[in-house]
mmCIF file of N, CA, C and O in Angstrom:
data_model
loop_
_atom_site.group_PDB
_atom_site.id
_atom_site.type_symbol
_atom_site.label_atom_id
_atom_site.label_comp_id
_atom_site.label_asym_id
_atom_site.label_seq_id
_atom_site.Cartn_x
_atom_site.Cartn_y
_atom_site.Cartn_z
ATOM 1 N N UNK A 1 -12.385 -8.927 -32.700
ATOM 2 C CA UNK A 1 -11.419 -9.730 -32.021
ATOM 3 C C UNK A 1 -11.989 -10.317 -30.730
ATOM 4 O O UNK A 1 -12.144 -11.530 -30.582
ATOM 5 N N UNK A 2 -12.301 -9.386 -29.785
ATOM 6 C CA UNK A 2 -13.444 -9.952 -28.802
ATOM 7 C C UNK A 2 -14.279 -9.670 -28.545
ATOM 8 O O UNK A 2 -14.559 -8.485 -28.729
ATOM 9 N N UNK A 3 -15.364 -10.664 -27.872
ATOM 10 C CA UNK A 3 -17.070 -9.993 -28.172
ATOM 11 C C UNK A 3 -17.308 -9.220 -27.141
ATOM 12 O O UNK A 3 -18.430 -8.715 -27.169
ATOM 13 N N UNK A 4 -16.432 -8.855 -25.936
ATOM 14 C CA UNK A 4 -16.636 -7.788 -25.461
ATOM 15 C C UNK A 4 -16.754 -6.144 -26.301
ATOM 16 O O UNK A 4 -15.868 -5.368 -26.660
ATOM 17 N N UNK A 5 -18.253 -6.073 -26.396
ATOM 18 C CA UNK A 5 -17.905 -3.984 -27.398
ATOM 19 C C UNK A 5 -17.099 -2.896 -26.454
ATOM 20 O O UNK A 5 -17.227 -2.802 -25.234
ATOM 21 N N UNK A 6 -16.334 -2.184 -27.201
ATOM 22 C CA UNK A 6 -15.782 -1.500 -26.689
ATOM 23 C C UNK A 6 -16.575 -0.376 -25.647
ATOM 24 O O UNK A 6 -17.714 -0.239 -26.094
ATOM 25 N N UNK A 7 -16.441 0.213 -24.798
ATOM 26 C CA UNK A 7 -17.007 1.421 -24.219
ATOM 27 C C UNK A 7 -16.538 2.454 -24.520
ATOM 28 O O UNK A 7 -15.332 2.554 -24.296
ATOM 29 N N UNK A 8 -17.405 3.931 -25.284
ATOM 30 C CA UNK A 8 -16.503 4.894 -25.081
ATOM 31 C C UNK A 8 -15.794 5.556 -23.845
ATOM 32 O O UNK A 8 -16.504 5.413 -22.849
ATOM 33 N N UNK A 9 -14.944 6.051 -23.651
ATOM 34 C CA UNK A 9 -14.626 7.065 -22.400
ATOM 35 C C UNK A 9 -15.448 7.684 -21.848
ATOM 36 O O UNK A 9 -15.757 7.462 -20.677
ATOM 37 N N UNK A 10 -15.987 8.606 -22.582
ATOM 38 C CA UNK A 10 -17.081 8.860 -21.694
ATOM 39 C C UNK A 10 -18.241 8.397 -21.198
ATOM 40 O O UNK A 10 -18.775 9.034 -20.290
ATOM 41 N N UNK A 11 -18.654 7.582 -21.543
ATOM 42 C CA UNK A 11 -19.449 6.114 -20.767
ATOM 43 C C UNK A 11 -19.070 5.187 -19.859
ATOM 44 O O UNK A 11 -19.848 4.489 -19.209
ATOM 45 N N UNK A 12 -17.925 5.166 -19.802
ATOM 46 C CA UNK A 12 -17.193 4.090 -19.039
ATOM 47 C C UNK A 12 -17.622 4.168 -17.555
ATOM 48 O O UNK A 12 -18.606 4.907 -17.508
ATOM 49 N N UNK A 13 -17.299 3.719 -16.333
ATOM 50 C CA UNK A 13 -17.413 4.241 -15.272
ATOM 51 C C UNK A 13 -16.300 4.871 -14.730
ATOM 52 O O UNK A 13 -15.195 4.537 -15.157
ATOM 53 N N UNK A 14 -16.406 5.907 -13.681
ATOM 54 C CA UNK A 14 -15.119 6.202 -13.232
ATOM 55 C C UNK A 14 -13.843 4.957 -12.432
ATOM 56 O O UNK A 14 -14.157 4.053 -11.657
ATOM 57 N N UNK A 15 -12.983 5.153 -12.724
ATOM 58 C CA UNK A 15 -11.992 4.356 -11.701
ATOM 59 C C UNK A 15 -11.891 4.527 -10.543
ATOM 60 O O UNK A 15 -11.494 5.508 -9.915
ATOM 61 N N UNK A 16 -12.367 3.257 -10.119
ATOM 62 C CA UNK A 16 -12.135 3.087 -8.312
ATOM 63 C C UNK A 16 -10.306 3.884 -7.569
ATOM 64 O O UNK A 16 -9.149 4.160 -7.886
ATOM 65 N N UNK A 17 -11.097 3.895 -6.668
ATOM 66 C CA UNK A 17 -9.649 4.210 -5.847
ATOM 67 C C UNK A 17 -9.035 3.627 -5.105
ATOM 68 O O UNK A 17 -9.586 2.905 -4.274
ATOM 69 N N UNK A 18 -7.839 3.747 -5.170
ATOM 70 C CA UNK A 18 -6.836 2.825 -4.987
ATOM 71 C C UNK A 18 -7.166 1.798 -3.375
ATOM 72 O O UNK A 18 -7.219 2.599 -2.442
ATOM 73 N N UNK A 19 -7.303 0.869 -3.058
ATOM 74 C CA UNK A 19 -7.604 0.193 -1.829
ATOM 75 C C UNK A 19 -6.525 0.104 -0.853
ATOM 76 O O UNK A 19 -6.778 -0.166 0.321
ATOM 77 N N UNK A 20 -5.300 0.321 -1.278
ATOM 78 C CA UNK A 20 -4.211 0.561 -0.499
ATOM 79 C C UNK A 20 -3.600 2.051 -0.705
ATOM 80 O O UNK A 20 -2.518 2.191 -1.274
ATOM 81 N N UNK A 21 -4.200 2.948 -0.310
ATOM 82 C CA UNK A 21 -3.109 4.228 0.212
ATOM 83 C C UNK A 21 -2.424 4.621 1.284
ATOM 84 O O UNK A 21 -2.705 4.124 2.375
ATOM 85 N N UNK A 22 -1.415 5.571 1.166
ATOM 86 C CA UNK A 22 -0.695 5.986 2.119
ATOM 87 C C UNK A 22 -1.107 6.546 3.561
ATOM 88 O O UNK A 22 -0.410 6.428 4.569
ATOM 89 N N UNK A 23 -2.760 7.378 3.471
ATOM 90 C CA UNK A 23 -2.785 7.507 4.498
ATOM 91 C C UNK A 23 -3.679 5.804 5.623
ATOM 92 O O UNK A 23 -3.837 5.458 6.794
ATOM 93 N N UNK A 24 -3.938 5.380 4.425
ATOM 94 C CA UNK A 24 -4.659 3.392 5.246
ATOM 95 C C UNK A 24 -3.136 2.850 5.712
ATOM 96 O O UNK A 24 -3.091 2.246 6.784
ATOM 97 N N UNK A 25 -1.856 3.041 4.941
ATOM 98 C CA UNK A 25 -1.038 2.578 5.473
ATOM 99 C C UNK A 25 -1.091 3.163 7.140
ATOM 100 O O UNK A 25 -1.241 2.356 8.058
ATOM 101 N N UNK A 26 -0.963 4.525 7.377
ATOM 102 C CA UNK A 26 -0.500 4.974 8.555
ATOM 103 C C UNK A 26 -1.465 4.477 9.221
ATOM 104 O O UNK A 26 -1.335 3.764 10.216
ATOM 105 N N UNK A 27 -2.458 4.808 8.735
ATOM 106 C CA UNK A 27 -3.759 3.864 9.695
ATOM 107 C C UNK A 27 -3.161 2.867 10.215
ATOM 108 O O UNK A 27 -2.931 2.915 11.423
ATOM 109 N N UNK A 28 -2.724 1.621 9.388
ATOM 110 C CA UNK A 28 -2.421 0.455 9.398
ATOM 111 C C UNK A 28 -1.576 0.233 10.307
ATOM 112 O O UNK A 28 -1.753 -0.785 10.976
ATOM 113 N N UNK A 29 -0.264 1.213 10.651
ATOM 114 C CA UNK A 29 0.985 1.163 11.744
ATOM 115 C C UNK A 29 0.522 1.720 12.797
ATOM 116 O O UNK A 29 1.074 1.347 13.832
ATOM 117 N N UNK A 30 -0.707 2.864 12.965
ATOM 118 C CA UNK A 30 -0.985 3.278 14.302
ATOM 119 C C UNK A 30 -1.348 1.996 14.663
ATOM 120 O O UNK A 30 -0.642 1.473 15.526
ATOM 121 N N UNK A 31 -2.280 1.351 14.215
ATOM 122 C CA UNK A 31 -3.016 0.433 15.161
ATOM 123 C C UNK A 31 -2.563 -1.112 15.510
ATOM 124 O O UNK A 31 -3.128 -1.941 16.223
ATOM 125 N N UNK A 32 -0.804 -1.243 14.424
ATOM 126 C CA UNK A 32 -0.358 -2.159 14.437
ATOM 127 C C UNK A 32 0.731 -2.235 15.711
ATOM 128 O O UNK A 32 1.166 -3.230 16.290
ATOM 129 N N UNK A 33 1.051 -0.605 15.963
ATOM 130 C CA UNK A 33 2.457 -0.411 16.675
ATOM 131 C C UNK A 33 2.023 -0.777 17.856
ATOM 132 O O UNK A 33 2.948 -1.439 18.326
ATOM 133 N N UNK A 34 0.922 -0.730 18.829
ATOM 134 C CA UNK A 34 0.952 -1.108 20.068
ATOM 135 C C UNK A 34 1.019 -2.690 20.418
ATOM 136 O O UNK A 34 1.251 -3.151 21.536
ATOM 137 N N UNK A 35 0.690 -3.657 18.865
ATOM 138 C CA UNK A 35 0.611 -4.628 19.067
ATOM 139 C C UNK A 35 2.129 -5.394 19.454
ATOM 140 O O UNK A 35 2.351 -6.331 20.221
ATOM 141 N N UNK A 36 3.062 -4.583 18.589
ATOM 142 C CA UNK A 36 4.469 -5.324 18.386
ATOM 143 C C UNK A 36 4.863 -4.656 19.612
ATOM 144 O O UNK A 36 5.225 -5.590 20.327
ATOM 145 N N UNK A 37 5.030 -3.369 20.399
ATOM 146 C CA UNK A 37 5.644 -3.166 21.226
ATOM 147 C C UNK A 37 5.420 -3.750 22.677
ATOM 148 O O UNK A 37 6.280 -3.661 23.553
ATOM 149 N N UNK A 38 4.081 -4.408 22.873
ATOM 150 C CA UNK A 38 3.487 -4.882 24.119
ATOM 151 C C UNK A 38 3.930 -6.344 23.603
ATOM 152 O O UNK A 38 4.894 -6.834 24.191
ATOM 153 N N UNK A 39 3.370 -7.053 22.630
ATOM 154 C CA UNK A 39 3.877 -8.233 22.680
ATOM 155 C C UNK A 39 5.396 -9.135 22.647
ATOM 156 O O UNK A 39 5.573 -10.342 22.812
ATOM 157 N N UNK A 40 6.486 -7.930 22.342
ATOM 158 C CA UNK A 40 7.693 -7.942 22.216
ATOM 159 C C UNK A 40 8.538 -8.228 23.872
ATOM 160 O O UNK A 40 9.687 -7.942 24.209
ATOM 161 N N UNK A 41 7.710 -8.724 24.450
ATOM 162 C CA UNK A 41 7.755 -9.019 25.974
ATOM 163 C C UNK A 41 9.560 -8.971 26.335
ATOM 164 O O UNK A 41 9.902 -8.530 27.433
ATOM 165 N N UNK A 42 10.302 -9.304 25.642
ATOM 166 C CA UNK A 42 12.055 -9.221 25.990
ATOM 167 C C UNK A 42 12.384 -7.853 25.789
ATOM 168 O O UNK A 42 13.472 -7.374 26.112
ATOM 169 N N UNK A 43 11.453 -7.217 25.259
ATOM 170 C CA UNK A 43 12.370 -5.752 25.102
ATOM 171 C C UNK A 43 11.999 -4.965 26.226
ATOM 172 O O UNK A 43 12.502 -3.842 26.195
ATOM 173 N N UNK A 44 10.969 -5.303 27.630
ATOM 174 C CA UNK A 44 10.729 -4.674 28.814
ATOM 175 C C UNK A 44 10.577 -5.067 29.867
ATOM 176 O O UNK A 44 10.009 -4.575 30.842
ATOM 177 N N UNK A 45 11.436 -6.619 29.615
ATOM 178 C CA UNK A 45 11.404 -7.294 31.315
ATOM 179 C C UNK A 45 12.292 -7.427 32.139
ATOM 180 O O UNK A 45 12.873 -8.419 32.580
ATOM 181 N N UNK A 46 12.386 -6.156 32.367
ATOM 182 C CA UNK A 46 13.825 -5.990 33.414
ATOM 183 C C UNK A 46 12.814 -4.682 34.631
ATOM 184 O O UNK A 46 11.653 -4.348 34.397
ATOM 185 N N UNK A 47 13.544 -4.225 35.709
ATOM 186 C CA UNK A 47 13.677 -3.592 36.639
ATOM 187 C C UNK A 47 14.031 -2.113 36.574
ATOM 188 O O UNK A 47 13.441 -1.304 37.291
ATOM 189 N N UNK A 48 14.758 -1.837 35.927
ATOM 190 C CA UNK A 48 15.969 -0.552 35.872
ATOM 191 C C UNK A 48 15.183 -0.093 34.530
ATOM 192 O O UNK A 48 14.826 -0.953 33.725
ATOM 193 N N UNK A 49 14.893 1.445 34.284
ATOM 194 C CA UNK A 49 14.833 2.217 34.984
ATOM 195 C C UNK A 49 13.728 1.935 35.814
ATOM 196 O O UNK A 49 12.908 1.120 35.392
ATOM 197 N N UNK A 50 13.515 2.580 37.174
ATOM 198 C CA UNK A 50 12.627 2.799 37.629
ATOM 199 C C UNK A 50 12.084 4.508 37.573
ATOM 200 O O UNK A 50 12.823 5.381 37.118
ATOM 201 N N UNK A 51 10.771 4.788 38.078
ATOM 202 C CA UNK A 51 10.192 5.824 37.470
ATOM 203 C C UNK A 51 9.005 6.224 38.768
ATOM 204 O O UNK A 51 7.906 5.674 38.829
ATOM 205 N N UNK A 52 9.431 7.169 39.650
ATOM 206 C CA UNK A 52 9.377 7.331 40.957
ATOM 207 C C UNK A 52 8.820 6.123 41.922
ATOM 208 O O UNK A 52 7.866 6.131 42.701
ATOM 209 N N UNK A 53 10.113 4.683 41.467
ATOM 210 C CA UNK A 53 9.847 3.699 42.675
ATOM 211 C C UNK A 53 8.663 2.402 41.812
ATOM 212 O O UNK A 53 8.246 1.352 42.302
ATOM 213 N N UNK A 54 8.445 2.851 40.731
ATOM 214 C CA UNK A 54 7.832 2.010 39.695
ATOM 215 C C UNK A 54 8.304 1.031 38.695
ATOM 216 O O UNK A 54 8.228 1.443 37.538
ATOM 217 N N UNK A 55 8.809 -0.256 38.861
ATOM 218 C CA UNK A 55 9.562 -0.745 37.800
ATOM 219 C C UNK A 55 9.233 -0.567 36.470
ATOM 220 O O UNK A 55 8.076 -0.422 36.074
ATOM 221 N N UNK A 56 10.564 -0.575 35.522
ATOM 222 C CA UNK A 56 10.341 -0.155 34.031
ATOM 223 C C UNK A 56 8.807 -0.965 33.613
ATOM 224 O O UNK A 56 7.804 -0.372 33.218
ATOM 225 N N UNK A 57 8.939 -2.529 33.825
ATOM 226 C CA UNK A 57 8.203 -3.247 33.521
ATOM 227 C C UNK A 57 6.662 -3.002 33.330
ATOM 228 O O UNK A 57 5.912 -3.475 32.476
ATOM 229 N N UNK A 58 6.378 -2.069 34.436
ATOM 230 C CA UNK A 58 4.898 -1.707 34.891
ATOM 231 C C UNK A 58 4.508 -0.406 34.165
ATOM 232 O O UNK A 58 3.465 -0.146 33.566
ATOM 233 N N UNK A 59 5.887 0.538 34.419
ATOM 234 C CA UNK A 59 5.409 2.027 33.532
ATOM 235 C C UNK A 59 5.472 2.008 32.386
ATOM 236 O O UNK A 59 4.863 2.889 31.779
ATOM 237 N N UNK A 60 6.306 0.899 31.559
ATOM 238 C CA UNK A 60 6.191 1.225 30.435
ATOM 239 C C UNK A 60 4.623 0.742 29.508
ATOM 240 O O UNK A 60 4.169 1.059 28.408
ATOM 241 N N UNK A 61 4.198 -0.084 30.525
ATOM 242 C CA UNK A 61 2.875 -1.235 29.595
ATOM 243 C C UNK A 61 1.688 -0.314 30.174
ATOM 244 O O UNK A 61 0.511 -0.416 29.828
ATOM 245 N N UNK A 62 2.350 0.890 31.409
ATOM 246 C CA UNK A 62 0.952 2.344 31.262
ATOM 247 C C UNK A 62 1.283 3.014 30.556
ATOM 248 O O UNK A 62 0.372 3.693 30.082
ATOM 249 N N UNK A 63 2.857 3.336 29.945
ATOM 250 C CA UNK A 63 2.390 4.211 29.614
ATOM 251 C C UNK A 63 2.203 3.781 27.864
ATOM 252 O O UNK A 63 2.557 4.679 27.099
ATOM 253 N N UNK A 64 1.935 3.122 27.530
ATOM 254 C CA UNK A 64 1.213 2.716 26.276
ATOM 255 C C UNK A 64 -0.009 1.885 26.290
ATOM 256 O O UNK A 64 -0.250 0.834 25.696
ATOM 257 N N UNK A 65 -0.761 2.621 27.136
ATOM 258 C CA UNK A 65 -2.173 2.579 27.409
ATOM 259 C C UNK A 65 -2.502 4.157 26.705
ATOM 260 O O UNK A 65 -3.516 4.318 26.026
ATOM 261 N N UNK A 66 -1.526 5.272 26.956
ATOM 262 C CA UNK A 66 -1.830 6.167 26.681
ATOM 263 C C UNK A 66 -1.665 6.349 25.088
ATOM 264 O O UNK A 66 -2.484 6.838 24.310
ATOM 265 N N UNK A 67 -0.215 5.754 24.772
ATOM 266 C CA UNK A 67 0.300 6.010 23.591
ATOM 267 C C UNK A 67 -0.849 5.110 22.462
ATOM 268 O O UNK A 67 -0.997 5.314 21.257
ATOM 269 N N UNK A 68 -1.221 4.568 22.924
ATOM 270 C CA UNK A 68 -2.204 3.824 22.426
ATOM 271 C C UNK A 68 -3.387 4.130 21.921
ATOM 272 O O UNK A 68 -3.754 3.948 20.760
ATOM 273 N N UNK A 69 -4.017 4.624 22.847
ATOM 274 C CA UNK A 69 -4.827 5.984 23.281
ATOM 275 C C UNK A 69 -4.983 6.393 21.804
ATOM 276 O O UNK A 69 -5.595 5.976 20.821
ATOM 277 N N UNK A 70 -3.902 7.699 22.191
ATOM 278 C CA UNK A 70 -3.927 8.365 20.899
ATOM 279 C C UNK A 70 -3.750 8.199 19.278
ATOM 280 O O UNK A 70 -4.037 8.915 18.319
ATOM 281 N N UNK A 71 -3.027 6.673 19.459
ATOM 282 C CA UNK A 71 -2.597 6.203 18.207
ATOM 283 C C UNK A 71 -4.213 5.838 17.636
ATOM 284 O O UNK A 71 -4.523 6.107 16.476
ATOM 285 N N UNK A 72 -5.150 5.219 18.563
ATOM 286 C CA UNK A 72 -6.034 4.662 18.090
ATOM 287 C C UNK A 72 -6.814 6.195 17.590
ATOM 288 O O UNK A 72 -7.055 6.478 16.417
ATOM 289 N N UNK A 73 -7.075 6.927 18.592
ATOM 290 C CA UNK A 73 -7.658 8.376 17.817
ATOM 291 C C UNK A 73 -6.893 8.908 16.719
ATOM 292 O O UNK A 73 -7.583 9.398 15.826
ATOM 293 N N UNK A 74 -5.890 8.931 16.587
ATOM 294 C CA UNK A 74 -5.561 9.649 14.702
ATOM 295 C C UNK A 74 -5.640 8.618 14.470
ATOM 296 O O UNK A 74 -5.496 8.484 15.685
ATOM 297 N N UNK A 75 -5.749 7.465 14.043
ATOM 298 C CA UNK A 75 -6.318 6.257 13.045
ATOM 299 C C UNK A 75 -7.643 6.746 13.218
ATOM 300 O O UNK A 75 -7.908 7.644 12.419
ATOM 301 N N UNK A 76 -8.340 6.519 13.813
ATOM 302 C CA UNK A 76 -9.945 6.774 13.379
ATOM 303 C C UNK A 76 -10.082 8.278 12.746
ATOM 304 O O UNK A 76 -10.730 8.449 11.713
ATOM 305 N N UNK A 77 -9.386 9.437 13.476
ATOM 306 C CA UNK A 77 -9.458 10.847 12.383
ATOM 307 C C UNK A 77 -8.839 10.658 11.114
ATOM 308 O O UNK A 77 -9.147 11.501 10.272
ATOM 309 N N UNK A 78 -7.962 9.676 10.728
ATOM 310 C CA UNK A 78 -7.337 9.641 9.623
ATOM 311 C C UNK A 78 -8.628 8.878 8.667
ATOM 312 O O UNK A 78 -8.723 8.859 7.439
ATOM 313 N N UNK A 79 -9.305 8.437 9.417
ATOM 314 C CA UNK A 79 -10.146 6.896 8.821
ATOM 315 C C UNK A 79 -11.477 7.786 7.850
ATOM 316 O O UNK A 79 -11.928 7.842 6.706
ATOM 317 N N UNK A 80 -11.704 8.453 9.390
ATOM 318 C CA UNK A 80 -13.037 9.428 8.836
ATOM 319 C C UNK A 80 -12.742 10.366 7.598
ATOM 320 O O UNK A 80 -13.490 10.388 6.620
ATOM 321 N N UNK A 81 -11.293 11.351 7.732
ATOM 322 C CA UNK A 81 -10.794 11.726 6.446
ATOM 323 C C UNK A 81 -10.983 11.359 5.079
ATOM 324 O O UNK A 81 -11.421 11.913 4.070
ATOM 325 N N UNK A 82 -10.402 9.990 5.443
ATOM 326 C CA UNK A 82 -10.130 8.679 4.073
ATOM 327 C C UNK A 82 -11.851 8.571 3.740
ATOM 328 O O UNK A 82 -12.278 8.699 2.593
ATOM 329 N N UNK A 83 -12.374 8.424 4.432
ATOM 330 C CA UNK A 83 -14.143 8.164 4.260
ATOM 331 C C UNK A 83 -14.754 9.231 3.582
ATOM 332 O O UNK A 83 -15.355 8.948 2.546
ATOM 333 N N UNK A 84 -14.724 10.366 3.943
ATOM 334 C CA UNK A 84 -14.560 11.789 3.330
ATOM 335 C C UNK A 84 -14.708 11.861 2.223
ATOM 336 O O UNK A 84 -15.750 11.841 1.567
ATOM 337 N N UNK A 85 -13.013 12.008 1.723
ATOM 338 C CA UNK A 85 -12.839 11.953 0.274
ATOM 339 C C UNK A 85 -12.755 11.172 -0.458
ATOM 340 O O UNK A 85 -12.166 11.357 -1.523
ATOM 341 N N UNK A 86 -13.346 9.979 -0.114
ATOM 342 C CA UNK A 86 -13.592 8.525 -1.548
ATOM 343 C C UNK A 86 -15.055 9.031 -1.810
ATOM 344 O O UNK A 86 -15.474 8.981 -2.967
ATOM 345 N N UNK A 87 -15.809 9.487 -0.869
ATOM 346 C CA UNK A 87 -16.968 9.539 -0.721
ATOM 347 C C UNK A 87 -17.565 11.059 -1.364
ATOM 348 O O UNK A 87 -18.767 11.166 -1.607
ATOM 349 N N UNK A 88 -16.941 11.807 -1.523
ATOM 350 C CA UNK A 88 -17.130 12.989 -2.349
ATOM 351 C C UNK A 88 -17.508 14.059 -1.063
ATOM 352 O O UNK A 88 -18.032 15.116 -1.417
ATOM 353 N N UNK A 89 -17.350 13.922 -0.056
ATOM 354 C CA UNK A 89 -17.059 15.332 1.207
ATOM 355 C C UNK A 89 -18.829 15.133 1.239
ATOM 356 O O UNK A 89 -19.405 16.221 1.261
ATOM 357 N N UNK A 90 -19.651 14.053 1.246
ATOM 358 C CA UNK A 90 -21.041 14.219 1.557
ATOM 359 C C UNK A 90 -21.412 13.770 2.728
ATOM 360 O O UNK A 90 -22.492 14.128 3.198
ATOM 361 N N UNK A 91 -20.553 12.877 3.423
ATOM 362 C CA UNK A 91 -20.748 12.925 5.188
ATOM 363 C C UNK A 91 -20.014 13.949 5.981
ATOM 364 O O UNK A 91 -20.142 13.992 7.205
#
């Protein structure tokens, strides 16, 4: 029927793995979330709260320097993981 010959199974190659998983998703939102919350500029341009004498405006864009921080470190520990086990645990 077609001139492709069949392969047996056990010749075949193994099947790739999947290019979109769950833990690339989380990857994907750590490193996406600081983008939407800093650039979302109406959701932190006001005054009130203040935060010993610091407008909201200022503490909140430090303190997701931090949150950031860390989001970017478990994305890269999640990354190295993911690298890991596609890779058969040989790095």
């Amino acid at each position: 029927m077609s001139d492709v010959p069949e392969v047996p199974p056990e010749v075949a190659p193994p099947a790739a793995a999947p290019v979109v998983t769950p833990v690339r998703v989380v990857i994907a939102v750590c490193l996406f979330a600081p983008f939407v919350a800093l650039l979302w500029v109406g959701s932190y341009t006001k005054i009130d709260p203040t935060f010993i004498g610091v407008p909201f405006f200022y503490w909140y864009q430090m303190l997701w320097v931090l949150i950031s921080t860390a989001l970017t470190m478990t994305a890269y520990k999640l990354w190295q993981r993911d690298q890991r086990t596609r890779h058969g645990g040989n790095r």
